XYZ file of C-alpha atoms in Angstrom:
604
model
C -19.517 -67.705 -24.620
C -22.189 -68.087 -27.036
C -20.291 -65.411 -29.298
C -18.025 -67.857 -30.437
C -20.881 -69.834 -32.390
C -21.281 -66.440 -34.698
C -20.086 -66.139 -37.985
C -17.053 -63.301 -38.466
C -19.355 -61.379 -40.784
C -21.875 -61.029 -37.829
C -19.277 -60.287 -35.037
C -18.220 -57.406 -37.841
C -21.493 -56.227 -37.669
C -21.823 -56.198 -33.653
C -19.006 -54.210 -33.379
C -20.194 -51.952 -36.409
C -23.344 -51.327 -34.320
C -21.367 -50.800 -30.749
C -19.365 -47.881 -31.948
C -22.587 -46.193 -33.839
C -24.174 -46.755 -30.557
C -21.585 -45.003 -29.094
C -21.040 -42.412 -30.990
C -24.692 -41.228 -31.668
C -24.441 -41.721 -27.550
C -21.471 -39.648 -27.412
C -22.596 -37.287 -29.933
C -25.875 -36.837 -28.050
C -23.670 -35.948 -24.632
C -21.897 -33.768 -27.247
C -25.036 -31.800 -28.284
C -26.447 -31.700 -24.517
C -23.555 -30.245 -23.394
C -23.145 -28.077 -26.303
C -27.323 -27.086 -25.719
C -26.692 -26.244 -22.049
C -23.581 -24.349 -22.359
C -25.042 -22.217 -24.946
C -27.919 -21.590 -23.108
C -26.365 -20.914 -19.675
C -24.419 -18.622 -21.557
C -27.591 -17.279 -23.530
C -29.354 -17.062 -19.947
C -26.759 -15.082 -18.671
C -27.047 -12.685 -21.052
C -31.161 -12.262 -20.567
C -31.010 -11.825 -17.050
C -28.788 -8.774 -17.737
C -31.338 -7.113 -20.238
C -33.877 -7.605 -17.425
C -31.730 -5.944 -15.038
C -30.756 -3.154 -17.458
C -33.743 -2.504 -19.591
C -35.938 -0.562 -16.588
C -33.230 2.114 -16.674
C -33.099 2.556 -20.619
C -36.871 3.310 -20.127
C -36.334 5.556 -17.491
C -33.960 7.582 -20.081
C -36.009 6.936 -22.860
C -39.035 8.597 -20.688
C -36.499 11.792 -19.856
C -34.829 12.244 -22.833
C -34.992 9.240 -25.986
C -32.216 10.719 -27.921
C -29.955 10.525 -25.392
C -30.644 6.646 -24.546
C -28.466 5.524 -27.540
C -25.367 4.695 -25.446
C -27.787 2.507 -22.655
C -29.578 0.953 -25.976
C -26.524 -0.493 -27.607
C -25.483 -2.594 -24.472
C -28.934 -4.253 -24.295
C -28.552 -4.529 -28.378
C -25.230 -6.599 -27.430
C -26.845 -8.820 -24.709
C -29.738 -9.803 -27.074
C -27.422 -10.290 -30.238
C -25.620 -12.643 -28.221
C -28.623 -14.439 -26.781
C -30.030 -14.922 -30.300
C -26.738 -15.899 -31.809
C -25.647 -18.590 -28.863
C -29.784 -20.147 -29.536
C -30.118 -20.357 -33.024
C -27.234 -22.912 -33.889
C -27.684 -26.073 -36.457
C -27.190 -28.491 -32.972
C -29.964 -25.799 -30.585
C -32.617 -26.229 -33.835
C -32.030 -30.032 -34.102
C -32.847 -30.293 -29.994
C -35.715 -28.183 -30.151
C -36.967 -31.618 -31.543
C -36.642 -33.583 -28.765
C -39.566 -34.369 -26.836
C -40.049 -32.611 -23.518
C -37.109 -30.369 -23.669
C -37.676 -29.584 -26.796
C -40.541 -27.023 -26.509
C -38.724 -25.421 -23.573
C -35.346 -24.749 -25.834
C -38.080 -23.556 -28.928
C -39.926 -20.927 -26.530
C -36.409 -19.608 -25.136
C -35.007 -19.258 -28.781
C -38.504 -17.469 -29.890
C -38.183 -15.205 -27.155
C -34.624 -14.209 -27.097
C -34.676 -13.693 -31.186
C -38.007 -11.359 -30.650
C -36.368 -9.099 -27.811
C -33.453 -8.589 -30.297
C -35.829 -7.803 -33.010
C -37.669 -5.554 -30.895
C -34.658 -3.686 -29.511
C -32.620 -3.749 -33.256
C -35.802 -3.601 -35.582
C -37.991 -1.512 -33.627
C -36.399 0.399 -30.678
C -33.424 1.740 -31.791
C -34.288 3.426 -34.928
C -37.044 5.312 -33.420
C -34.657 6.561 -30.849
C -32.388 7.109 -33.828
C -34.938 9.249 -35.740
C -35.526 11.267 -32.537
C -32.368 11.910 -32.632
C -32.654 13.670 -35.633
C -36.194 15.611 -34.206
C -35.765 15.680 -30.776
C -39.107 16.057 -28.995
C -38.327 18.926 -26.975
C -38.276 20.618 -30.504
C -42.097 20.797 -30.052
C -41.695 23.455 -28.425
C -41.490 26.144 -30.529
C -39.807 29.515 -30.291
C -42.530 31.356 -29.527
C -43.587 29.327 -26.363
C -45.703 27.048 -27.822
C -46.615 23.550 -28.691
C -45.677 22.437 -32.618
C -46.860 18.871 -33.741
C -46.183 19.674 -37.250
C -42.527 18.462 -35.823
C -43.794 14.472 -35.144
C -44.600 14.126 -39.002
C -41.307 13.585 -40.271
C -41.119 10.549 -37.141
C -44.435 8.932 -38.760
C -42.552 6.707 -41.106
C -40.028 5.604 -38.702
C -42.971 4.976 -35.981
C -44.351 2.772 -37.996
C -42.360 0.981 -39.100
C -41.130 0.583 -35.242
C -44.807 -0.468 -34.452
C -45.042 -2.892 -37.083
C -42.148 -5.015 -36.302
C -42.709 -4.458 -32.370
C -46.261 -5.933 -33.713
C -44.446 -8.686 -35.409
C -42.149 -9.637 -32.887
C -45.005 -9.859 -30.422
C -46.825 -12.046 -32.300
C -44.236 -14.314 -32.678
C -44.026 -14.868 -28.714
C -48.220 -14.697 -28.221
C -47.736 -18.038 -30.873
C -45.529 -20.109 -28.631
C -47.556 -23.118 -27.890
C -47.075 -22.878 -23.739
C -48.938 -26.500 -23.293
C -46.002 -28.446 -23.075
C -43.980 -25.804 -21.171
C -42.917 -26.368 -17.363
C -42.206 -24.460 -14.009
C -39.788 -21.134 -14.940
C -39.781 -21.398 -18.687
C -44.040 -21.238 -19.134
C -43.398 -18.188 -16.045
C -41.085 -16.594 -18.236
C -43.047 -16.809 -21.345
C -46.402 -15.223 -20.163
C -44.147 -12.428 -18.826
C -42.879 -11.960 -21.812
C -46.095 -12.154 -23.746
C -47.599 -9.522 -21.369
C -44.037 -6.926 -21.772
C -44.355 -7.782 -25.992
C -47.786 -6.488 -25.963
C -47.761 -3.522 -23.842
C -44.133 -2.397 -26.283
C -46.171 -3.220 -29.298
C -49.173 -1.321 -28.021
C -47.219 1.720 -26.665
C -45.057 1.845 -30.380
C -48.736 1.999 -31.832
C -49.455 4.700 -30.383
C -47.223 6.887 -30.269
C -46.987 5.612 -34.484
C -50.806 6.605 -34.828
C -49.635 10.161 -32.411
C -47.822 10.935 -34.770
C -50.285 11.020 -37.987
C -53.248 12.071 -35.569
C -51.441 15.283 -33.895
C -50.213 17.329 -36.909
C -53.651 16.047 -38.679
C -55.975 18.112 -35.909
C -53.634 20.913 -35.140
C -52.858 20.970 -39.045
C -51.624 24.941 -39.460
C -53.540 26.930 -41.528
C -56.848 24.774 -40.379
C -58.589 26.337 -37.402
C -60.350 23.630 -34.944
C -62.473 24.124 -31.992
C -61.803 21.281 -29.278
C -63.423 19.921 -26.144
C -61.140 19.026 -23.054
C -63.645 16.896 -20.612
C -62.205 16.999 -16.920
C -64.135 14.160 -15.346
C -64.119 13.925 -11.429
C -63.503 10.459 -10.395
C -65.012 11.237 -6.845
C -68.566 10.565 -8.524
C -68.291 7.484 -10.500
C -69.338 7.119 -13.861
C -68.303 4.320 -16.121
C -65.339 5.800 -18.060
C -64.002 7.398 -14.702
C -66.138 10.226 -13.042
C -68.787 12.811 -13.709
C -67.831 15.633 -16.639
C -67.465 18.235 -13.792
C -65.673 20.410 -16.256
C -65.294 21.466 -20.252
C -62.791 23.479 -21.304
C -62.975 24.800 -25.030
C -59.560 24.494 -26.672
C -58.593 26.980 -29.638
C -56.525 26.098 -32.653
C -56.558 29.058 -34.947
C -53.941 27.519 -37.573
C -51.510 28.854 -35.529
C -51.202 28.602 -32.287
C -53.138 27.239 -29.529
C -55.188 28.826 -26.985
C -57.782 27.915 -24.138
C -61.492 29.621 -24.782
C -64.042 29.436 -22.393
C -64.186 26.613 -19.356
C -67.583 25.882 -17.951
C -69.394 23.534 -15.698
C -71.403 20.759 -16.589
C -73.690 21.870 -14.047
C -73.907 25.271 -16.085
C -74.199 23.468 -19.592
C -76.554 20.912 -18.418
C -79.095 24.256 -17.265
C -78.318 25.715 -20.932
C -80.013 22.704 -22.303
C -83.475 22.025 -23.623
C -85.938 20.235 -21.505
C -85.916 16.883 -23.224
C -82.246 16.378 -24.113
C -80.957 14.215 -26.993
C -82.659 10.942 -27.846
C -80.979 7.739 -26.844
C -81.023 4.548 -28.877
C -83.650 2.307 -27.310
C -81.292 -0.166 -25.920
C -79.432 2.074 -24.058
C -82.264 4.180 -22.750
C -83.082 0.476 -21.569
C -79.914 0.256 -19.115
C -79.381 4.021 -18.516
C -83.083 5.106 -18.884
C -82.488 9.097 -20.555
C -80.323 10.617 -18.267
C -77.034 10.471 -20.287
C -78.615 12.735 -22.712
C -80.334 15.152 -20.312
C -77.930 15.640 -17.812
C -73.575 16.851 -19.044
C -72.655 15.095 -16.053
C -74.139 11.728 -16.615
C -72.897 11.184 -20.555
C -69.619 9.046 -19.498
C -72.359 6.472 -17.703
C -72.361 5.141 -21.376
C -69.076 2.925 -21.145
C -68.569 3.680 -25.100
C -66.603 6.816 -26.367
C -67.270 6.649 -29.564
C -70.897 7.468 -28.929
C -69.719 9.803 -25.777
C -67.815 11.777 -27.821
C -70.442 13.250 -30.169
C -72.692 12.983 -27.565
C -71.132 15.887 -25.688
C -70.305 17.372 -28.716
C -74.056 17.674 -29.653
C -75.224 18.839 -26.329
C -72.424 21.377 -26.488
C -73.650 22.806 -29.212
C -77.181 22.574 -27.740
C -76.199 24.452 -24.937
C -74.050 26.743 -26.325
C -74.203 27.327 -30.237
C -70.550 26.225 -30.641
C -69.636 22.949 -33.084
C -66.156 21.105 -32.035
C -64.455 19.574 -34.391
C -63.356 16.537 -31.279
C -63.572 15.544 -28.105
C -61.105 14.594 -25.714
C -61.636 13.250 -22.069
C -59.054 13.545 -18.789
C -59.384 12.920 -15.281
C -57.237 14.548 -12.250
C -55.334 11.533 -12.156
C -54.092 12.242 -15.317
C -53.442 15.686 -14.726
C -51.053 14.682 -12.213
C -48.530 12.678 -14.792
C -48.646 15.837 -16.842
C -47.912 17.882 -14.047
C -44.672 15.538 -13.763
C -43.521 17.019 -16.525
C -45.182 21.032 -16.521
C -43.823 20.586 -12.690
C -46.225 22.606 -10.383
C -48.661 25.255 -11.216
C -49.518 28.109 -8.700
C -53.421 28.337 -7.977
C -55.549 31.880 -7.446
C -56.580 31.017 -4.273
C -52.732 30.161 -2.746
C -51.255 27.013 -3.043
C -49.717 24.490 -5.561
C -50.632 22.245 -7.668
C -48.261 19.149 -8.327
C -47.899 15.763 -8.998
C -48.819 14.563 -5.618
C -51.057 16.776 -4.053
C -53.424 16.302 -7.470
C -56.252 14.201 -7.185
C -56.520 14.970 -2.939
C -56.879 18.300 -3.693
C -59.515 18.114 -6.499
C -61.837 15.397 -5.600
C -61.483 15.111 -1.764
C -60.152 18.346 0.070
C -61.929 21.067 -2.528
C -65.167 20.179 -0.455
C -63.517 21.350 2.998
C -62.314 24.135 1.068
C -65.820 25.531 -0.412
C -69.514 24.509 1.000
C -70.978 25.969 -2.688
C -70.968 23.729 -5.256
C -70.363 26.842 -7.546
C -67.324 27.743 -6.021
C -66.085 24.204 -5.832
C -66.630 23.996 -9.767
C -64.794 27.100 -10.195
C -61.644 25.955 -8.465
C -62.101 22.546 -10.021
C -62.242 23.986 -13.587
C -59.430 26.419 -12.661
C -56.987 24.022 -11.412
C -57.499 22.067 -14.846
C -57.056 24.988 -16.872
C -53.772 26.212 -15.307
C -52.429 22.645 -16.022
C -53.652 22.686 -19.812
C -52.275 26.031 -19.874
C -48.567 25.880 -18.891
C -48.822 22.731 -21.028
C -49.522 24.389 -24.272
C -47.432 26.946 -23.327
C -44.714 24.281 -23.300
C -43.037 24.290 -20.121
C -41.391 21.298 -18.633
C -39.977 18.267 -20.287
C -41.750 16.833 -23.678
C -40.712 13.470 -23.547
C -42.297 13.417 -19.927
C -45.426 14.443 -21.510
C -45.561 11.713 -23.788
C -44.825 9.511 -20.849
C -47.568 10.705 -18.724
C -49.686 11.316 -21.888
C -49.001 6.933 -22.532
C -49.248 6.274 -19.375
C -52.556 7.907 -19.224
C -53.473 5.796 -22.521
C -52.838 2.721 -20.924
C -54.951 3.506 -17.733
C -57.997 4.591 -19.605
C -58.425 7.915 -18.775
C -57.376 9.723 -22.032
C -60.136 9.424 -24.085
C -59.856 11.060 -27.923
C -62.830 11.328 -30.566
C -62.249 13.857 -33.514
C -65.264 14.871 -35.552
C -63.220 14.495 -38.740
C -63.603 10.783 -40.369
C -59.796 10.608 -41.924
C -58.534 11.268 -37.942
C -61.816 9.050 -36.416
C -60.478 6.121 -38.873
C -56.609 6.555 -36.676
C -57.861 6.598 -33.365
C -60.614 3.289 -33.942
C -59.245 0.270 -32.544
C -56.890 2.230 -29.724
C -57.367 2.320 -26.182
C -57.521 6.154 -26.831
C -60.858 5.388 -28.769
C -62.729 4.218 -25.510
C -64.925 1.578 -27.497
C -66.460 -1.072 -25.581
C -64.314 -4.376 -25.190
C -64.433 -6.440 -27.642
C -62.801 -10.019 -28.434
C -60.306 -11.774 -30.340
C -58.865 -14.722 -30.776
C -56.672 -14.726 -28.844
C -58.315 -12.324 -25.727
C -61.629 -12.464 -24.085
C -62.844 -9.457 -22.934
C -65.679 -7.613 -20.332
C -66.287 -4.782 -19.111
C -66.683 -3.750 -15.376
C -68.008 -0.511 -15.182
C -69.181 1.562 -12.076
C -71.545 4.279 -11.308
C -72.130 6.584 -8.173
C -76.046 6.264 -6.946
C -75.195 8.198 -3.991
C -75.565 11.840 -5.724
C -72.693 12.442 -3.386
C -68.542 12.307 -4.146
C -68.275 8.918 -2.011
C -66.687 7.197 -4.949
C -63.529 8.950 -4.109
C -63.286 6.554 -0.494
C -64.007 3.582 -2.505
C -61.879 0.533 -3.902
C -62.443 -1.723 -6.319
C -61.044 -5.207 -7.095
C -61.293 -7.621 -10.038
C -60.407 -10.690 -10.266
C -60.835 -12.901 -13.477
C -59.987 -16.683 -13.702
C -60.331 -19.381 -15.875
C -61.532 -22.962 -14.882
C -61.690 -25.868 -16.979
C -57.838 -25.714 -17.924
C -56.154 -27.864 -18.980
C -58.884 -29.508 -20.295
C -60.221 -27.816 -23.383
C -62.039 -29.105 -26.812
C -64.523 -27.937 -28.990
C -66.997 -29.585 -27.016
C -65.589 -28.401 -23.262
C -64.597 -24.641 -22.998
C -63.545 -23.512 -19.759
C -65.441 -21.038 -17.861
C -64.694 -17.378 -17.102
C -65.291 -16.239 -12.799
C -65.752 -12.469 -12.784
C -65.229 -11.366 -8.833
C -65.673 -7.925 -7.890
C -65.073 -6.649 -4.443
C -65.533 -3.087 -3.355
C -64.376 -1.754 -0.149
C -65.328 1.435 1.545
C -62.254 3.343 3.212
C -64.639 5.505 3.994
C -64.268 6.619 8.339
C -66.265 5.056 10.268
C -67.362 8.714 10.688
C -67.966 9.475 7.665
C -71.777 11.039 8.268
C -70.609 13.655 10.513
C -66.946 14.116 9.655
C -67.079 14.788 5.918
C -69.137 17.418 4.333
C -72.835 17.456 3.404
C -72.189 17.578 -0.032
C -69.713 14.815 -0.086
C -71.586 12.690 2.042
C -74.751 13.543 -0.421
C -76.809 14.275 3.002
C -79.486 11.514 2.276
C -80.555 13.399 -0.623
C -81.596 10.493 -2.484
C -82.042 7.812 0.155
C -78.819 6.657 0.291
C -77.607 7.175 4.596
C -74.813 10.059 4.459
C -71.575 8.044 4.848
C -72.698 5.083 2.956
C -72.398 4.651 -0.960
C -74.427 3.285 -3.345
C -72.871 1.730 -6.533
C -74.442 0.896 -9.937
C -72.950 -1.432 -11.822
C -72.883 -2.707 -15.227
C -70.575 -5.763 -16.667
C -70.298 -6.045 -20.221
C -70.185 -9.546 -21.803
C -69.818 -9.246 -25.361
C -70.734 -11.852 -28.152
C -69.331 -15.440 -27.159
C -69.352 -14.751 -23.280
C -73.054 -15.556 -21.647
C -74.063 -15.300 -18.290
C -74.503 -18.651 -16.546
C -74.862 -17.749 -12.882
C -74.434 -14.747 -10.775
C -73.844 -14.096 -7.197
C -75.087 -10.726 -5.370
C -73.867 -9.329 -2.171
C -76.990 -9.372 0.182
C -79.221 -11.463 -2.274
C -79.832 -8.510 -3.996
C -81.250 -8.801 -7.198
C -79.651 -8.271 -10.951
C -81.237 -7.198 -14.176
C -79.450 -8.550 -17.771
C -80.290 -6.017 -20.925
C -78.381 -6.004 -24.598
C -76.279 -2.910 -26.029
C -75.675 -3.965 -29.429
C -73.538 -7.377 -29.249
C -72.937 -6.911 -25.764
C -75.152 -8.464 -22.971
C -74.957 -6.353 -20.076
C -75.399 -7.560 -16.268
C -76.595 -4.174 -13.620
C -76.653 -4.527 -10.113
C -76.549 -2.149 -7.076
C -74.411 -2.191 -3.815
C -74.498 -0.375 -0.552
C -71.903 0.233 1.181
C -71.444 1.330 4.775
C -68.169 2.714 6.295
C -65.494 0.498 6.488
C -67.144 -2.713 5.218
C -67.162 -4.624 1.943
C -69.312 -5.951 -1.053
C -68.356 -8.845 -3.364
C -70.492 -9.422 -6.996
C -69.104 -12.643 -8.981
C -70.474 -14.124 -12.332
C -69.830 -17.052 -13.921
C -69.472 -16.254 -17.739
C -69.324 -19.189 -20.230
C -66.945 -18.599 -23.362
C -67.845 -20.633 -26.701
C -63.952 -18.633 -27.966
C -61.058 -19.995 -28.871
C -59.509 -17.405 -26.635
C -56.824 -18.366 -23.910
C -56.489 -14.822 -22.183
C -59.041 -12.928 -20.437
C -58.771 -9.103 -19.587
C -61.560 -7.109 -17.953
C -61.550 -3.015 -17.911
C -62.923 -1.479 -14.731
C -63.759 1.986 -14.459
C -60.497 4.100 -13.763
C -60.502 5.597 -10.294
C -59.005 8.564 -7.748
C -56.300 5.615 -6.969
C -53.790 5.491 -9.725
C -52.391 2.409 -7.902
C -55.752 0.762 -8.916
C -54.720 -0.695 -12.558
C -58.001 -0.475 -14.610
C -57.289 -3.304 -16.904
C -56.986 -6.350 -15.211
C -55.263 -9.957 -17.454
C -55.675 -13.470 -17.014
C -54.092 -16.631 -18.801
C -55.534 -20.043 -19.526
C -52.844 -22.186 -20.356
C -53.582 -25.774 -21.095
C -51.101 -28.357 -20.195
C -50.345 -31.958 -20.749
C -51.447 -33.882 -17.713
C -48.322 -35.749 -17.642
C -46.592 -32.871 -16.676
C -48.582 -31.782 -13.520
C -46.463 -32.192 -10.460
């Protein structure tokens, strides 16, 4: 009623202002609709890659050349994704409040897998196509890594953008994310990094390979079997070297001997150890070939052994690489089985049973349990250079191997050393970043016995203090470690002396003792510590690292739990600890943790 009292030029006005009302109301419906359509359809298309991307790695694994066809589909299903999130009308949403961030992090990842498959992906398949791997095989029956260096350029540029393209998802700010979409992200962080990591590798292979087998240049090489049955930190006692060949030619194994044998070649007083670590591992790392993996660090294990080698022996290597059985089984994937002298096989499964639990019902002499140890090892190395079986499953079992940490590489030569730094092939101690915080967890038999091969270990990391977190408040880290004994109950009088140890060195045969050591490096400090038992714990510093030792014992059957409360003064919102690599390959040694803060609005 009142309306009538307004001027014309104001009811002009009202109605001027009703229909932009309406329309920006209208156009908004417009651009919702438009928004979820496209990203239903874009959806669509993502769940399909997911579905089809584990077999393209599957061919990739047996054969990369031939994965072109399985490639372009996922190529179209990403292409599409991109295209249906990256319109004028998807970019103006992304400023919305609320949904906003959620439409952002599902454009950032859907243009990043396309990069990755387009940018990265498919011209490194393309390039193999043009040197297919099995061409490492040469003629004469023998491996050729001169044939990766034409793939160098192409691998690196692969592992560049792959690099890129996982950055770009690491950098989505997941504090304002919600439910599925903040799920989805921090699996796709994790399957970015471990792409970009595995494309650096095999880009860094690729240089590295044809560098130390280089024809023309003879090299001597060490091949360190370690037996995870005994515990050290990187995986197991060296029970085993084997001298590789190179003689600019072809390759060739030399002579394989125990550490047991090496270590009584040895002078009396061993090779000097920097103070601090003498202060942790007192001198038995450099007196003893077994003990030199105790030191968690590669890059000081590596010419380690090479020095006592040479000690021992009078030979100089020109590298060092370390193995474990587990290992040996992927390879053996691909070499397929290998037939031993004293009747049997060798394969993929039967592995690390045979050579770190049912060798010692075999033999009662340690000597003759070496010998069959170091002869399995050397059959597998051997059909391998002789190259039989597939080559791309090689270099599956070879990354796989990588990413477990138990292919350890350390070359003599600085040009190569300067390649493999800053790879999980170097074995360095863990380190931080910005973005990752990182210990160490690393385990060492004190049973003089092979009752590390019935043991299990578990780590858990976790963050508290999200999703709170300033300058002044930093959450805190909670290191658990559990380790169970599958040991039988038994175990005294059902397994053998020497795997039992026999009470040798005070330990009750059938129970394990366990040393360990947990790595904090600079901007993680101890604030509290729990020991199973009460038992006590010493702290010590390697370099930047402060380093936590404890002991365990563990009866048959039963179970010991260590946790630590670590405080970070980082800016880093992932945690990942590295535990020593055991007889289980179902045990992953590198455990990951995200702290993700969120708005509190959002909770619930």
């Amino acid at each position: 009623m009142s309306g009538h009292f307004l001027p014309p030029a104001a009811h002009r006005v009202g109605r001027v202002l009703a229909w932009s009302v309406g329309s920006l109301l209208l156009l908004a419906l417009v651009a919702i609709g438009w928004v979820g359509i496209r990203g239903s359809m874009a959806f669509e298309h993502m769940n399909a890659l997911k579905a089809d991307a584990p077999s393209l790695l599957s061919k990739v694994a047996a054969d990369p050349a031939a994965a072109g066809d399985s490639l372009r589909g996922l190529i179209e299903h990403s292409a599409a994704a991109r295209e249906l999130t990256s319109d004028p009308i998807w970019l103006l949403a992304e400023g919305t409040p609320w949904v906003g961030p959620q439409l952002n992090a599902f454009r950032v990842v859907t243009a990043s897998t396309d990069r990755l498959l387009r940018g990265a992906v498919s011209p490194l398949i393309e390039a193999t196509r043009q040197v297919p791997l099995e061409t490492l095989k040469s003629p004469g029956g023998r491996l050729d890594m001169s044939v990766l260096a034409p793939l160098s350029g192409a691998a690196e540029s692969s592992a560049a953008i792959a690099q890129s393209a996982a950055g770009a998802v690491s950098d989505i700010d997941r504090a304002p994310l919600v439910g599925r979409v903040d799920v989805a992200v921090e699996e796709a962080d994790a399957l970015f990094t471990r792409s970009a990591g595995a494309l650096d590798a095999f880009s860094r292979a690729t240089k590295l390979l044809p560098s130390m087998l280089e024809p023309g240049a003879p090299r001597t090489y060490l091949i360190l079997v370690q037996n995870n049955a005994e515990w050290r930190s990187l995986g197991g006692i060296s029970g085993t070297v084997i001298q590789l060949e190179w003689n600019g030619q072809s390759i060739s194994l030399g002579q394989t001997i125990s550490a047991a044998a090496l270590t009584r070649l040895l002078p009396d007083a061993g090779s000097v150890l920097p103070a601090d670590i003498e202060s942790v591992y007192q001198s038995r790392p450099g007196r003893y070939f077994q003990n030199l993996t105790q030191i968690p660090d590669f890059t000081f294990d590596g010419p380690l052994a090479r020095d006592m080698y040479q000690a021992a022996t009078g030979v100089e290597a020109d590298g060092v690489l370390s193995v474990d059985p587990v290992l040996l089984s992927y390879l053996l994937t691909a070499t397929g089985p290998v037939t031993l002298p004293t009747g049997g096989q060798l394969d993929a499964g039967n592995a690390p049973a045979l050579l770190m639990s049912d060798v010692y019902a075999k033999f009662s002499r340690p000597v003759d349990q070496d010998a069959y140890f170091a002869s399995a090892a050397s059959l597998v190395f051997g059909k391998l250079l002789s190259a039989q079986g597939s080559m791309a499953a090689m270099l599956s079992g070879l990354t796989r191997g990588v990413e477990e940490h138990r292919l350890r590489v350390w070359s003599a030569n600085a040009d190569e050393q300067r390649v493999i730094v800053g790879t999980p092939i170097a074995g360095d101690l863990p380190e931080n970043d910005p973005e990752t915080a990182r210990v160490g967890v690393f385990l060492n038999d004190g049973t003089g016995s092979k009752m590390s091969y019935y043991l299990k270990p578990t780590v858990d990391i976790a963050w508290s203090g999200c999703p709170v977190r300033s300058e002044d408040a930093r959450p805190d880290l909670t290191i658990t470690l559990s380790i169970a004994s599958d040991a039988p109950a038994d175990a005294a009088t059902s397994l053998p002396a020497y795997v039992t140890g026999n009470g040798r060195y005070g330990v009750p045969p059938g129970s394990a003792s366990v040393v360990g050591n947990i790595y904090l490096p600079e901007g993680l400090e101890l604030v509290a510590a729990t020991m199973p038992d009460d038992a006590s714990y010493e702290t010590a510093t390697i370099g930047t690292h402060q380093v936590v030792t404890f002991g365990a014992l563990l009866a048959p059957q039963t179970q010991k739990t260590v946790t630590l409360l670590v405080r970070s003064t980082l800016t880093a919102s992932r945690a990942e600890a590295w535990v020593t690599p055991t007889a289980d390959p179902a045990l992953d040694p590198v455990v990951e943790v995200d702290c993700v803060p969120s708005s509190p609005a959002l909770v619930g």
